């Protein structure tokens, strides 16, 4: 069953741009939803989660060796 829910977000071409936008604006969550890279309000991410819609948070992570990677945290991924 396909679920639909209305959200507002800003679409970006890259994960790095989306994460940078969250840092610059000081708000929002960077996510991947249906292959689209978005920054959405925390409330919209919470609504997606509550509705059982699959998406992934995008998190910037510094490794002990000084390198930086992006980590995805899946939500409602039943695989």
mmCIF file of C-alpha atoms in Angstrom:
data_model
loop_
_atom_site.group_PDB
_atom_site.id
_atom_site.type_symbol
_atom_site.label_atom_id
_atom_site.label_comp_id
_atom_site.label_asym_id
_atom_site.label_seq_id
_atom_site.Cartn_x
_atom_site.Cartn_y
_atom_site.Cartn_z
ATOM 1 C CA UNK A 1 0.000 0.000 0.000
ATOM 2 C CA UNK A 2 1.332 3.413 -0.963
ATOM 3 C CA UNK A 3 0.917 6.126 1.635
ATOM 4 C CA UNK A 4 0.886 9.805 0.797
ATOM 5 C CA UNK A 5 1.478 12.693 3.135
ATOM 6 C CA UNK A 6 1.960 16.368 2.322
ATOM 7 C CA UNK A 7 5.261 17.847 3.468
ATOM 8 C CA UNK A 8 7.192 20.975 2.651
ATOM 9 C CA UNK A 9 10.875 20.783 1.905
ATOM 10 C CA UNK A 10 13.722 22.214 -0.094
ATOM 11 C CA UNK A 11 15.272 19.851 -2.639
ATOM 12 C CA UNK A 12 19.046 19.756 -3.157
ATOM 13 C CA UNK A 13 21.276 18.203 -5.806
ATOM 14 C CA UNK A 14 23.727 16.777 -3.275
ATOM 15 C CA UNK A 15 23.759 15.417 0.242
ATOM 16 C CA UNK A 16 26.538 17.845 1.173
ATOM 17 C CA UNK A 17 24.464 20.849 0.067
ATOM 18 C CA UNK A 18 21.473 19.672 2.093
ATOM 19 C CA UNK A 19 23.502 19.110 5.254
ATOM 20 C CA UNK A 20 25.294 22.442 4.807
ATOM 21 C CA UNK A 21 21.897 24.157 4.516
ATOM 22 C CA UNK A 22 20.797 22.713 7.879
ATOM 23 C CA UNK A 23 23.978 24.035 9.505
ATOM 24 C CA UNK A 24 23.670 27.478 7.892
ATOM 25 C CA UNK A 25 19.977 27.910 8.732
ATOM 26 C CA UNK A 26 20.188 26.243 12.131
ATOM 27 C CA UNK A 27 17.022 24.246 11.517
ATOM 28 C CA UNK A 28 15.557 21.378 9.558
ATOM 29 C CA UNK A 29 16.532 17.775 8.936
ATOM 30 C CA UNK A 30 18.375 16.551 5.849
ATOM 31 C CA UNK A 31 16.681 13.399 4.533
ATOM 32 C CA UNK A 32 16.442 11.133 1.506
ATOM 33 C CA UNK A 33 12.837 10.408 0.540
ATOM 34 C CA UNK A 34 11.997 8.408 -2.590
ATOM 35 C CA UNK A 35 15.443 9.148 -4.017
ATOM 36 C CA UNK A 36 15.120 12.906 -3.436
ATOM 37 C CA UNK A 37 17.515 14.810 -1.171
ATOM 38 C CA UNK A 38 15.477 17.211 0.958
ATOM 39 C CA UNK A 39 15.653 19.463 3.969
ATOM 40 C CA UNK A 40 12.372 19.346 5.858
ATOM 41 C CA UNK A 41 11.137 20.743 9.158
ATOM 42 C CA UNK A 42 11.604 18.408 12.116
ATOM 43 C CA UNK A 43 7.816 18.242 12.432
ATOM 44 C CA UNK A 44 7.489 16.962 8.858
ATOM 45 C CA UNK A 45 10.124 14.268 9.471
ATOM 46 C CA UNK A 46 8.205 13.245 12.594
ATOM 47 C CA UNK A 47 4.968 13.031 10.575
ATOM 48 C CA UNK A 48 6.647 10.850 7.928
ATOM 49 C CA UNK A 49 7.894 8.556 10.683
ATOM 50 C CA UNK A 50 4.483 8.375 12.374
ATOM 51 C CA UNK A 51 2.815 7.591 9.032
ATOM 52 C CA UNK A 52 5.168 4.653 8.480
ATOM 53 C CA UNK A 53 6.791 6.159 5.382
ATOM 54 C CA UNK A 54 10.341 4.997 4.604
ATOM 55 C CA UNK A 55 13.074 7.633 4.459
ATOM 56 C CA UNK A 56 16.574 8.152 5.826
ATOM 57 C CA UNK A 57 18.129 10.933 7.877
ATOM 58 C CA UNK A 58 21.451 12.270 6.572
ATOM 59 C CA UNK A 59 24.009 12.902 9.316
ATOM 60 C CA UNK A 60 27.485 14.399 9.045
ATOM 61 C CA UNK A 61 29.977 12.325 11.069
ATOM 62 C CA UNK A 62 33.618 13.016 11.898
ATOM 63 C CA UNK A 63 35.799 9.915 12.110
ATOM 64 C CA UNK A 64 38.658 9.596 14.628
ATOM 65 C CA UNK A 65 41.165 9.806 11.752
ATOM 66 C CA UNK A 66 39.884 13.290 10.870
ATOM 67 C CA UNK A 67 37.896 12.270 7.806
ATOM 68 C CA UNK A 68 34.268 13.244 7.457
ATOM 69 C CA UNK A 69 31.541 10.929 6.159
ATOM 70 C CA UNK A 70 27.785 11.104 5.712
ATOM 71 C CA UNK A 71 25.823 8.449 7.564
ATOM 72 C CA UNK A 72 22.271 7.481 6.661
ATOM 73 C CA UNK A 73 19.856 6.454 9.385
ATOM 74 C CA UNK A 74 16.931 4.523 7.887
ATOM 75 C CA UNK A 75 13.445 5.061 9.268
ATOM 76 C CA UNK A 76 10.577 2.614 8.683
ATOM 77 C CA UNK A 77 12.816 0.409 6.538
ATOM 78 C CA UNK A 78 11.476 -3.110 6.911
ATOM 79 C CA UNK A 79 14.121 -4.758 4.728
#
